[in-house]
Amino acid sequence: MPQKTTISIIKADIGSLVGHHVVHPQQLAYAEKLLEEAKKSGLIVDYRVFNCGDDLELLMGHQRGENNLEIQEFAWNAFKEITEKVSKPLKLYAAGQDLLADAFSGNIKGMGPGVAEIEFEERAADPIVVFAADKTEPGAWNYPLYKTFADPFNTAGLVIDPAIHDGFDFTVMDVYEHKEVQLRCPLEIYDLLALIGTPGRYCISKIHRRDGFIAAAASTSRLSLIAGRYVGKDDPVCIVRAQHGLPAVGEVLEPYAFPHIVAGWMRGSHHGPLMPVSLKNARCTRFDGPPRVVALGFQVHDAQLEGPADLFDDPAFDKARAMANEAADYLRRHGPFMPHRLGPEEMEYTTLPKVLEKLKDRFRSVGP
Ligand code: F6R
Ligand code: MG
Ligand code: MG
């Protein structure tokens, strides 16, 4: 049996340059140094360090499987060390923001950082697309993953490729109850949509082809639900495998031609369009946004990462960006009104309850 390959992306916001804008070059350089050491020690086979806005992304190829303690502990310690050695001395903004514990305690997923991992036996050629987003939440992947793996108007292969004609199984996580359910599509697409249309609660975590072949994995951590209060957004990551019996790379990217509305803009409290951008433009400015997503393509070989191809660095996505700017203007004009501002259930985890608390005693009872 050939050794299986695991691709892990583990990310955290551990402080950034000028408010919540971008990761500092010294943080990236320090992360490179630590990952190079991990490669030399044999812990990992290959790596890439990048950022989407204020989130530092550690992408690793290795052969240790999913949920591996050594990999998780390494990533945790890397985030801690970069916080101590770079973020704090430079007084970067919100240094160590996503690290919700003092020391690693066995499962990085409940400690702040976001994780997406896929373990697989490499095919003759194995393309993957790694997505990372800023100023949004894990449910932001629901719409594009549904389009790619369940909508024949997006993915021609669902109709014309016998390898995927039977459909995919979606694992959906209830992030409030910590429960998951698997739904068979296309048979259960209406049930699936009944859940994932509420992206703040139900998030797609894994997708398998009907024969069990793993096709996608997404992070599901919601910081506010771990900490019980707003501590920054849960800017998510996702890995999608493509081609040869799976959706093509172009079918994986196609949903992003429509900048759908996601939660997480400004103070984690507003809806805005998800704008597909190149790495160079993965930095939030206007009203701390609008929310952005990058897509990096790799050919995986023996757990090594060939790439990245910066897939949204393409005029074919200019129209989506223009549409996102239109939608941003339209929503911004609502100011503090819903639906630009999130609904009350989501606002519970922000600082708004403190403001409302002050008014509590001023309410007088009136008749019906
Ligand atoms: C952070 C984010 C930002 C901040 C905002 C206020 O991910 O989305 O919009 O919430 O800049 O930040 P503080 O409260 O740290 O001044
Ligand atoms: Mg931040
Ligand atoms: Mg962020």
mmCIF file of C-alpha atoms and ligand atoms in Angstrom:
data_model
loop_
_atom_site.group_PDB
_atom_site.id
_atom_site.type_symbol
_atom_site.label_atom_id
_atom_site.label_comp_id
_atom_site.label_asym_id
_atom_site.label_seq_id
_atom_site.Cartn_x
_atom_site.Cartn_y
_atom_site.Cartn_z
ATOM 1 C CA MET A 1 0.000 0.000 0.000
ATOM 2 C CA PRO A 2 1.421 3.416 -0.918
ATOM 3 C CA GLN A 3 1.759 5.865 1.952
ATOM 4 C CA LYS A 4 -1.286 8.145 2.145
ATOM 5 C CA THR A 5 -0.862 11.896 1.784
ATOM 6 C CA THR A 6 -2.446 14.435 4.105
ATOM 7 C CA ILE A 7 -2.922 18.089 3.227
ATOM 8 C CA SER A 8 -3.571 20.259 6.289
ATOM 9 C CA ILE A 9 -4.252 23.954 6.389
ATOM 10 C CA ILE A 10 -4.198 25.494 9.849
ATOM 11 C CA LYS A 11 -4.774 29.223 10.242
ATOM 12 C CA ALA A 12 -5.032 31.909 12.865
ATOM 13 C CA ASP A 13 -5.209 35.658 13.183
ATOM 14 C CA ILE A 14 -2.355 36.422 15.565
ATOM 15 C CA GLY A 15 -2.155 40.144 14.973
ATOM 16 C CA SER A 16 -1.831 42.339 11.948
ATOM 17 C CA LEU A 17 -0.534 45.475 10.387
ATOM 18 C CA VAL A 18 -2.665 48.569 10.671
ATOM 19 C CA GLY A 19 -5.763 47.321 12.422
ATOM 20 C CA HIS A 20 -7.218 44.095 11.049
ATOM 21 C CA HIS A 21 -5.759 44.620 7.563
ATOM 22 C CA VAL A 22 -2.814 42.322 6.688
ATOM 23 C CA VAL A 23 -0.323 39.879 8.186
ATOM 24 C CA HIS A 24 3.076 41.567 8.673
ATOM 25 C CA PRO A 25 5.946 40.418 6.371
ATOM 26 C CA GLN A 26 7.996 39.503 9.473
ATOM 27 C CA GLN A 27 5.229 37.153 10.639
ATOM 28 C CA LEU A 28 5.294 35.455 7.233
ATOM 29 C CA ALA A 29 9.094 35.210 7.318
ATOM 30 C CA TYR A 30 9.059 33.738 10.836
ATOM 31 C CA ALA A 31 6.424 31.194 9.823
ATOM 32 C CA GLU A 32 8.562 30.216 6.785
ATOM 33 C CA LYS A 33 11.518 29.637 9.097
ATOM 34 C CA LEU A 34 9.521 27.399 11.467
ATOM 35 C CA LEU A 35 7.960 25.393 8.653
ATOM 36 C CA GLU A 36 11.356 24.931 6.981
ATOM 37 C CA GLU A 37 12.637 23.510 10.270
ATOM 38 C CA ALA A 38 9.601 21.197 10.479
ATOM 39 C CA LYS A 39 10.347 20.012 6.943
ATOM 40 C CA LYS A 40 14.011 19.380 7.757
ATOM 41 C CA SER A 41 13.060 17.449 10.908
ATOM 42 C CA GLY A 42 10.796 15.181 8.821
ATOM 43 C CA LEU A 43 7.566 16.242 10.546
ATOM 44 C CA ILE A 44 6.138 17.523 7.260
ATOM 45 C CA VAL A 45 7.067 16.902 3.641
ATOM 46 C CA ASP A 46 6.270 20.320 2.185
ATOM 47 C CA TYR A 47 4.594 23.611 3.073
ATOM 48 C CA ARG A 48 3.445 27.008 1.885
ATOM 49 C CA VAL A 49 2.929 30.073 4.037
ATOM 50 C CA PHE A 50 0.534 32.775 2.874
ATOM 51 C CA ASN A 51 -2.083 35.137 4.197
ATOM 52 C CA CYS A 52 -5.606 36.157 3.418
ATOM 53 C CA GLY A 53 -5.961 39.594 5.007
ATOM 54 C CA ASP A 54 -5.067 39.379 8.702
ATOM 55 C CA ASP A 55 -5.072 35.563 8.771
ATOM 56 C CA LEU A 56 -1.806 33.634 8.695
ATOM 57 C CA GLU A 57 -2.232 30.406 6.743
ATOM 58 C CA LEU A 58 0.051 27.395 7.269
ATOM 59 C CA LEU A 59 -0.448 24.900 4.449
ATOM 60 C CA MET A 60 1.319 21.571 4.993
ATOM 61 C CA GLY A 61 1.779 18.355 3.028
ATOM 62 C CA HIS A 62 2.640 15.348 5.242
ATOM 63 C CA GLN A 63 1.990 11.666 5.837
ATOM 64 C CA ARG A 64 0.709 11.689 9.409
ATOM 65 C CA GLY A 65 -3.031 11.620 8.750
ATOM 66 C CA GLU A 66 -5.833 13.931 9.887
ATOM 67 C CA ASN A 67 -6.131 15.160 13.491
ATOM 68 C CA ASN A 68 -2.491 14.352 14.079
ATOM 69 C CA LEU A 69 -1.340 15.607 17.478
ATOM 70 C CA GLU A 70 2.224 16.413 16.453
ATOM 71 C CA ILE A 71 1.066 18.477 13.457
ATOM 72 C CA GLN A 72 -1.507 20.328 15.552
ATOM 73 C CA GLU A 73 0.906 20.972 18.394
ATOM 74 C CA PHE A 74 3.528 22.205 15.948
ATOM 75 C CA ALA A 75 1.054 24.658 14.383
ATOM 76 C CA TRP A 76 -0.140 25.843 17.797
ATOM 77 C CA ASN A 77 3.408 26.421 19.015
ATOM 78 C CA ALA A 78 4.270 28.209 15.762
ATOM 79 C CA PHE A 79 1.368 30.637 16.229
ATOM 80 C CA LYS A 80 2.383 31.178 19.871
ATOM 81 C CA GLU A 81 6.030 31.763 19.001
ATOM 82 C CA ILE A 82 5.275 34.193 16.176
ATOM 83 C CA THR A 83 2.934 36.061 18.525
ATOM 84 C CA GLU A 84 5.677 36.367 21.164
ATOM 85 C CA LYS A 85 8.588 37.025 18.801
ATOM 86 C CA VAL A 86 6.920 39.252 16.200
ATOM 87 C CA SER A 87 3.332 40.361 16.903
ATOM 88 C CA LYS A 88 3.914 41.567 20.474
ATOM 89 C CA PRO A 89 7.288 43.325 20.049
ATOM 90 C CA LEU A 90 5.988 45.160 16.964
ATOM 91 C CA LYS A 91 2.729 45.884 18.825
ATOM 92 C CA LEU A 92 0.783 44.542 15.866
ATOM 93 C CA TYR A 93 -2.931 44.941 16.217
ATOM 94 C CA ALA A 94 -4.776 42.251 18.232
ATOM 95 C CA ALA A 95 -1.606 40.185 18.801
ATOM 96 C CA GLY A 96 -2.456 36.544 19.465
ATOM 97 C CA GLN A 97 -6.172 37.261 18.919
ATOM 98 C CA ASP A 98 -7.270 33.752 17.886
ATOM 99 C CA LEU A 99 -5.226 31.817 20.457
ATOM 100 C CA LEU A 100 -7.848 31.179 23.100
ATOM 101 C CA ALA A 101 -5.713 29.083 25.456
ATOM 102 C CA ASP A 102 -2.333 29.408 27.134
ATOM 103 C CA ALA A 103 -0.961 26.016 26.150
ATOM 104 C CA PHE A 104 -1.784 23.275 23.666
ATOM 105 C CA SER A 105 -4.219 20.850 25.243
ATOM 106 C CA GLY A 106 -4.776 18.119 22.691
ATOM 107 C CA ASN A 107 -7.168 19.430 20.038
ATOM 108 C CA ILE A 108 -6.341 22.638 18.229
ATOM 109 C CA LYS A 109 -9.866 22.807 16.781
ATOM 110 C CA GLY A 110 -11.397 23.904 20.080
ATOM 111 C CA MET A 111 -8.639 26.394 20.815
ATOM 112 C CA GLY A 112 -9.193 29.094 18.200
ATOM 113 C CA PRO A 113 -7.267 28.296 15.000
ATOM 114 C CA GLY A 114 -9.204 27.032 11.966
ATOM 115 C CA VAL A 115 -8.322 23.656 10.436
ATOM 116 C CA ALA A 116 -9.183 21.865 7.181
ATOM 117 C CA GLU A 117 -7.550 18.529 6.344
ATOM 118 C CA ILE A 118 -7.819 15.828 3.729
ATOM 119 C CA GLU A 119 -6.082 12.445 3.769
ATOM 120 C CA PHE A 120 -5.989 10.525 0.487
ATOM 121 C CA GLU A 121 -4.146 8.071 -1.675
ATOM 122 C CA GLU A 122 -2.607 10.136 -4.478
ATOM 123 C CA ARG A 123 -3.967 9.581 -7.970
ATOM 124 C CA ALA A 124 -1.711 9.633 -11.044
ATOM 125 C CA ALA A 125 -2.153 13.424 -10.929
ATOM 126 C CA ASP A 126 -3.882 15.145 -8.032
ATOM 127 C CA PRO A 127 -4.983 18.786 -8.359
ATOM 128 C CA ILE A 128 -6.300 20.559 -5.262
ATOM 129 C CA VAL A 129 -7.672 24.043 -4.700
ATOM 130 C CA VAL A 130 -7.081 25.637 -1.307
ATOM 131 C CA PHE A 131 -9.486 28.449 -0.398
ATOM 132 C CA ALA A 132 -8.956 30.980 2.384
ATOM 133 C CA ALA A 133 -11.315 33.840 3.240
ATOM 134 C CA ASP A 134 -11.150 36.906 5.461
ATOM 135 C CA LYS A 135 -13.955 38.759 7.295
ATOM 136 C CA THR A 136 -16.415 35.915 7.090
ATOM 137 C CA GLU A 137 -17.284 32.554 8.682
ATOM 138 C CA PRO A 138 -17.233 28.818 7.804
ATOM 139 C CA GLY A 139 -20.832 28.856 6.495
ATOM 140 C CA ALA A 140 -19.541 31.080 3.664
ATOM 141 C CA TRP A 141 -18.453 27.867 1.888
ATOM 142 C CA ASN A 142 -21.998 26.422 1.902
ATOM 143 C CA TYR A 143 -23.132 28.201 -1.236
ATOM 144 C CA PRO A 144 -20.070 27.534 -3.440
ATOM 145 C CA LEU A 145 -19.642 23.921 -2.238
ATOM 146 C CA TYR A 146 -23.296 23.217 -2.938
ATOM 147 C CA LYS A 147 -22.974 24.720 -6.419
ATOM 148 C CA THR A 148 -19.845 22.716 -7.241
ATOM 149 C CA PHE A 149 -20.946 19.349 -5.885
ATOM 150 C CA ALA A 150 -24.745 19.395 -6.258
ATOM 151 C CA ASP A 151 -25.844 21.874 -8.927
ATOM 152 C CA PRO A 152 -25.749 20.667 -12.550
ATOM 153 C CA PHE A 153 -26.201 24.263 -13.743
ATOM 154 C CA ASN A 154 -22.752 24.920 -12.250
ATOM 155 C CA THR A 155 -21.036 21.573 -12.707
ATOM 156 C CA ALA A 156 -21.496 20.037 -16.133
ATOM 157 C CA GLY A 157 -19.727 16.892 -14.903
ATOM 158 C CA LEU A 158 -22.689 15.972 -12.678
ATOM 159 C CA VAL A 159 -24.644 15.410 -15.892
ATOM 160 C CA ILE A 160 -22.062 14.142 -18.336
ATOM 161 C CA ASP A 161 -19.333 12.372 -16.324
ATOM 162 C CA PRO A 162 -20.423 8.866 -15.214
ATOM 163 C CA ALA A 163 -17.861 9.012 -12.369
ATOM 164 C CA ILE A 164 -19.834 11.738 -10.549
ATOM 165 C CA HIS A 165 -23.295 11.174 -12.003
ATOM 166 C CA ASP A 166 -24.338 9.340 -8.801
ATOM 167 C CA GLY A 167 -23.638 12.452 -6.754
ATOM 168 C CA PHE A 168 -21.930 13.325 -3.487
ATOM 169 C CA ASP A 169 -22.535 12.905 0.249
ATOM 170 C CA PHE A 170 -22.384 16.124 2.275
ATOM 171 C CA THR A 171 -21.452 16.102 5.952
ATOM 172 C CA VAL A 172 -23.076 19.072 7.670
ATOM 173 C CA MET A 173 -22.087 20.287 11.108
ATOM 174 C CA ASP A 174 -24.443 22.024 13.545
ATOM 175 C CA VAL A 175 -21.882 24.341 15.128
ATOM 176 C CA TYR A 176 -24.198 25.237 18.035
ATOM 177 C CA GLU A 177 -25.007 21.650 19.066
ATOM 178 C CA HIS A 178 -21.688 20.066 17.957
ATOM 179 C CA LYS A 179 -23.544 17.423 15.960
ATOM 180 C CA GLU A 180 -23.182 16.344 12.352
ATOM 181 C CA VAL A 181 -25.377 14.681 9.752
ATOM 182 C CA GLN A 182 -24.577 13.147 6.358
ATOM 183 C CA LEU A 183 -26.922 13.757 3.437
ATOM 184 C CA ARG A 184 -26.937 11.945 0.097
ATOM 185 C CA CYS A 185 -27.214 14.196 -2.907
ATOM 186 C CA PRO A 186 -28.977 14.565 -5.315
ATOM 187 C CA LEU A 187 -31.608 12.489 -3.415
ATOM 188 C CA GLU A 188 -31.597 14.745 -0.360
ATOM 189 C CA ILE A 189 -30.692 18.143 -1.835
ATOM 190 C CA TYR A 190 -33.829 19.774 -0.457
ATOM 191 C CA ASP A 191 -32.989 18.551 3.065
ATOM 192 C CA LEU A 192 -29.424 19.732 2.571
ATOM 193 C CA LEU A 193 -30.606 23.185 1.488
ATOM 194 C CA ALA A 194 -33.034 23.353 4.425
ATOM 195 C CA LEU A 195 -29.962 23.183 6.673
ATOM 196 C CA ILE A 196 -27.167 24.990 4.835
ATOM 197 C CA GLY A 197 -29.372 27.943 3.922
ATOM 198 C CA THR A 198 -28.694 28.900 7.585
ATOM 199 C CA PRO A 199 -24.917 29.274 7.226
ATOM 200 C CA GLY A 200 -24.405 30.746 10.718
ATOM 201 C CA ARG A 201 -25.435 27.416 12.226
ATOM 202 C CA TYR A 202 -25.070 24.624 9.660
ATOM 203 C CA CYS A 203 -21.732 24.354 7.871
ATOM 204 C CA ILE A 204 -20.591 21.819 5.309
ATOM 205 C CA SER A 205 -17.528 20.121 6.814
ATOM 206 C CA LYS A 206 -16.755 17.267 4.363
ATOM 207 C CA ILE A 207 -17.867 16.038 0.964
ATOM 208 C CA HIS A 208 -17.384 12.476 -0.317
ATOM 209 C CA ARG A 209 -18.168 10.984 -3.703
ATOM 210 C CA ARG A 210 -20.821 8.252 -3.514
ATOM 211 C CA ASP A 211 -18.077 5.574 -3.563
ATOM 212 C CA GLY A 212 -16.498 7.125 -0.444
ATOM 213 C CA PHE A 213 -13.746 9.041 -2.245
ATOM 214 C CA ILE A 214 -12.942 12.216 -0.254
ATOM 215 C CA ALA A 215 -13.535 15.365 -2.312
ATOM 216 C CA ALA A 216 -13.557 18.373 0.058
ATOM 217 C CA ALA A 217 -13.006 19.471 3.647
ATOM 218 C CA ALA A 218 -13.730 22.805 5.324
ATOM 219 C CA SER A 219 -12.977 24.392 8.685
ATOM 220 C CA THR A 220 -15.944 24.738 11.032
ATOM 221 C CA SER A 221 -14.628 26.507 14.133
ATOM 222 C CA ARG A 222 -16.589 29.518 15.368
ATOM 223 C CA LEU A 223 -14.537 31.496 17.840
ATOM 224 C CA SER A 224 -17.472 33.190 19.489
ATOM 225 C CA LEU A 225 -19.072 29.825 20.215
ATOM 226 C CA ILE A 226 -15.852 28.619 21.821
ATOM 227 C CA ALA A 227 -15.188 31.759 23.849
ATOM 228 C CA GLY A 228 -18.856 32.731 24.444
ATOM 229 C CA ARG A 229 -18.150 36.252 23.237
ATOM 230 C CA TYR A 230 -16.895 38.061 20.149
ATOM 231 C CA VAL A 231 -13.160 37.525 19.763
ATOM 232 C CA GLY A 232 -12.742 38.130 16.056
ATOM 233 C CA LYS A 233 -14.126 36.364 13.072
ATOM 234 C CA ASP A 234 -13.740 32.695 12.201
ATOM 235 C CA ASP A 235 -12.227 33.405 8.825
ATOM 236 C CA PRO A 236 -12.479 29.978 7.213
ATOM 237 C CA VAL A 237 -10.378 27.684 5.009
ATOM 238 C CA CYS A 238 -11.354 24.867 2.671
ATOM 239 C CA ILE A 239 -9.593 22.251 0.518
ATOM 240 C CA VAL A 240 -11.212 20.867 -2.637
ATOM 241 C CA ARG A 241 -9.841 18.073 -4.833
ATOM 242 C CA ALA A 242 -10.527 18.342 -8.547
ATOM 243 C CA GLN A 243 -10.512 16.649 -11.969
ATOM 244 C CA HIS A 244 -10.575 13.084 -13.248
ATOM 245 C CA GLY A 245 -13.779 11.822 -11.669
ATOM 246 C CA LEU A 246 -14.346 14.960 -9.578
ATOM 247 C CA PRO A 247 -15.520 18.451 -10.569
ATOM 248 C CA ALA A 248 -12.987 20.213 -12.825
ATOM 249 C CA VAL A 249 -10.942 23.110 -11.413
ATOM 250 C CA GLY A 250 -13.152 25.471 -13.433
ATOM 251 C CA GLU A 251 -16.276 23.904 -11.892
ATOM 252 C CA VAL A 252 -14.758 24.383 -8.440
ATOM 253 C CA LEU A 253 -14.117 28.090 -9.173
ATOM 254 C CA GLU A 254 -17.316 28.859 -11.100
ATOM 255 C CA PRO A 255 -19.555 29.578 -8.032
ATOM 256 C CA TYR A 256 -17.295 32.520 -7.129
ATOM 257 C CA ALA A 257 -18.312 34.298 -10.348
ATOM 258 C CA PHE A 258 -21.289 35.332 -8.210
ATOM 259 C CA PRO A 259 -20.164 37.235 -5.086
ATOM 260 C CA HIS A 260 -22.784 35.850 -2.707
ATOM 261 C CA ILE A 261 -23.595 37.623 0.541
ATOM 262 C CA VAL A 262 -21.851 36.349 3.649
ATOM 263 C CA ALA A 263 -21.709 37.339 7.320
ATOM 264 C CA GLY A 264 -18.604 38.790 8.972
ATOM 265 C CA TRP A 265 -17.889 42.205 7.534
ATOM 266 C CA MET A 266 -17.005 45.073 9.946
ATOM 267 C CA ARG A 267 -16.852 43.975 13.586
ATOM 268 C CA GLY A 268 -18.047 40.543 12.521
ATOM 269 C CA SER A 269 -21.493 42.151 12.540
ATOM 270 C CA HIS A 270 -22.391 42.873 8.932
ATOM 271 C CA HIS A 271 -23.334 41.112 5.741
ATOM 272 C CA GLY A 272 -21.352 41.799 2.597
ATOM 273 C CA PRO A 273 -20.426 40.230 -0.749
ATOM 274 C CA LEU A 274 -17.596 37.684 -0.862
ATOM 275 C CA MET A 275 -15.113 39.144 -3.375
ATOM 276 C CA PRO A 276 -12.766 36.690 -5.154
ATOM 277 C CA VAL A 277 -9.270 38.233 -5.288
ATOM 278 C CA SER A 278 -5.632 37.475 -6.099
ATOM 279 C CA LEU A 279 -3.176 37.015 -3.229
ATOM 280 C CA LYS A 280 -1.919 40.543 -3.832
ATOM 281 C CA ASN A 281 -5.409 41.920 -3.182
ATOM 282 C CA ALA A 282 -6.188 39.677 -0.218
ATOM 283 C CA ARG A 283 -6.374 42.600 2.189
ATOM 284 C CA CYS A 284 -9.490 44.189 3.531
ATOM 285 C CA THR A 285 -9.816 47.965 3.390
ATOM 286 C CA ARG A 286 -13.232 49.484 2.776
ATOM 287 C CA PHE A 287 -15.264 49.268 6.007
ATOM 288 C CA ASP A 288 -12.699 46.570 6.961
ATOM 289 C CA GLY A 289 -13.718 44.623 3.872
ATOM 290 C CA PRO A 290 -15.513 43.701 1.800
ATOM 291 C CA PRO A 291 -15.012 40.014 2.724
ATOM 292 C CA ARG A 292 -12.461 38.370 0.421
ATOM 293 C CA VAL A 293 -11.519 34.929 -0.782
ATOM 294 C CA VAL A 294 -8.366 33.587 -2.457
ATOM 295 C CA ALA A 295 -8.029 30.284 -4.330
ATOM 296 C CA LEU A 296 -4.608 28.650 -4.628
ATOM 297 C CA GLY A 297 -4.175 25.665 -6.922
ATOM 298 C CA PHE A 298 -1.573 22.910 -6.426
ATOM 299 C CA GLN A 299 -0.586 19.630 -8.021
ATOM 300 C CA VAL A 300 0.193 17.266 -5.150
ATOM 301 C CA HIS A 301 2.952 14.714 -5.592
ATOM 302 C CA ASP A 302 4.312 12.547 -2.781
ATOM 303 C CA ALA A 303 2.842 15.038 -0.288
ATOM 304 C CA GLN A 304 4.704 17.878 -2.006
ATOM 305 C CA LEU A 305 2.881 20.967 -3.169
ATOM 306 C CA GLU A 306 3.558 22.053 -6.752
ATOM 307 C CA GLY A 307 2.338 25.635 -7.023
ATOM 308 C CA PRO A 308 0.552 27.813 -6.088
ATOM 309 C CA ALA A 309 -1.410 28.962 -9.084
ATOM 310 C CA ASP A 310 -3.169 32.151 -7.923
ATOM 311 C CA LEU A 311 -6.505 31.202 -9.465
ATOM 312 C CA PHE A 312 -8.553 34.382 -8.939
ATOM 313 C CA ASP A 313 -5.728 36.489 -10.430
ATOM 314 C CA ASP A 314 -7.665 36.508 -13.672
ATOM 315 C CA PRO A 315 -9.762 39.073 -15.581
ATOM 316 C CA ALA A 316 -12.454 36.383 -15.850
ATOM 317 C CA PHE A 317 -13.307 37.307 -12.233
ATOM 318 C CA ASP A 318 -13.303 41.095 -12.856
ATOM 319 C CA LYS A 319 -17.047 41.092 -13.309
ATOM 320 C CA ALA A 320 -17.552 39.291 -9.991
ATOM 321 C CA ARG A 321 -15.359 41.912 -8.329
ATOM 322 C CA ALA A 322 -17.329 44.753 -9.974
ATOM 323 C CA MET A 323 -20.583 43.108 -8.870
ATOM 324 C CA ALA A 324 -19.188 42.759 -5.338
ATOM 325 C CA ASN A 325 -18.395 46.487 -5.291
ATOM 326 C CA GLU A 326 -21.950 47.282 -6.475
ATOM 327 C CA ALA A 327 -23.424 45.025 -3.790
ATOM 328 C CA ALA A 328 -21.101 46.585 -1.211
ATOM 329 C CA ASP A 329 -22.350 50.083 -2.114
ATOM 330 C CA TYR A 330 -25.955 48.959 -1.968
ATOM 331 C CA LEU A 331 -25.607 47.267 1.424
ATOM 332 C CA ARG A 332 -23.473 50.048 2.911
ATOM 333 C CA ARG A 333 -26.277 52.522 2.339
ATOM 334 C CA HIS A 334 -28.330 50.647 4.953
ATOM 335 C CA GLY A 335 -25.822 51.813 7.576
ATOM 336 C CA PRO A 336 -26.770 50.242 10.938
ATOM 337 C CA PHE A 337 -29.973 48.653 9.620
ATOM 338 C CA MET A 338 -30.579 44.983 8.967
ATOM 339 C CA PRO A 339 -30.066 43.147 6.719
ATOM 340 C CA HIS A 340 -26.669 44.875 6.330
ATOM 341 C CA ARG A 341 -26.200 44.518 10.090
ATOM 342 C CA LEU A 342 -26.628 40.907 11.240
ATOM 343 C CA GLY A 343 -29.786 39.733 13.010
ATOM 344 C CA PRO A 344 -30.169 39.674 16.801
ATOM 345 C CA GLU A 345 -29.134 36.000 17.299
ATOM 346 C CA GLU A 346 -25.749 36.648 15.743
ATOM 347 C CA MET A 347 -25.356 40.045 17.450
ATOM 348 C CA GLU A 348 -25.569 38.328 20.854
ATOM 349 C CA TYR A 349 -21.906 37.441 20.486
ATOM 350 C CA THR A 350 -20.795 40.997 19.736
ATOM 351 C CA THR A 351 -20.509 44.008 22.021
ATOM 352 C CA LEU A 352 -24.074 45.141 21.200
ATOM 353 C CA PRO A 353 -25.646 43.498 24.312
ATOM 354 C CA LYS A 354 -23.507 45.804 26.496
ATOM 355 C CA VAL A 355 -25.001 48.802 24.749
ATOM 356 C CA LEU A 356 -28.550 47.465 25.061
ATOM 357 C CA GLU A 357 -28.046 46.642 28.748
ATOM 358 C CA LYS A 358 -27.843 50.365 29.530
ATOM 359 C CA LEU A 359 -31.331 50.937 28.152
ATOM 360 C CA LYS A 360 -32.949 48.047 30.038
ATOM 361 C CA ASP A 361 -34.222 50.076 32.997
ATOM 362 C CA ARG A 362 -35.569 52.846 30.830
ATOM 363 C CA PHE A 363 -38.273 50.705 29.266
ATOM 364 C CA ARG A 364 -41.723 51.343 30.803
ATOM 365 C CA SER A 365 -44.602 48.876 30.556
ATOM 366 C CA VAL A 366 -47.457 49.997 28.375
ATOM 367 C CA GLY A 367 -50.812 48.373 27.708
ATOM 368 C CA PRO A 368 -51.476 46.049 24.788
HETATM 369 C C1 F6R B 1 -11.832 41.825 12.689
HETATM 370 C C2 F6R B 1 -12.794 42.673 12.048
HETATM 371 C C3 F6R B 1 -12.738 44.139 12.231
HETATM 372 C C4 F6R B 1 -12.836 44.592 13.689
HETATM 373 C C5 F6R B 1 -12.926 46.112 13.788
HETATM 374 C C6 F6R B 1 -12.950 46.616 15.231
HETATM 375 O O1 F6R B 1 -11.757 40.570 12.116
HETATM 376 O O2 F6R B 1 -13.626 42.199 11.360
HETATM 377 O O3 F6R B 1 -13.762 44.730 11.476
HETATM 378 O O4 F6R B 1 -13.906 43.988 14.328
HETATM 379 O O5 F6R B 1 -11.823 46.707 13.138
HETATM 380 O O6 F6R B 1 -11.848 46.097 15.888
HETATM 381 P P1 F6R B 1 -11.468 46.462 17.398
HETATM 382 O O7 F6R B 1 -12.688 46.211 18.238
HETATM 383 O O8 F6R B 1 -10.339 45.534 17.695
HETATM 384 O O9 F6R B 1 -11.053 47.901 17.393
HETATM 385 MG MG MG B 2 -7.679 40.597 13.032
HETATM 386 MG MG MG B 3 -9.319 37.802 9.540
#
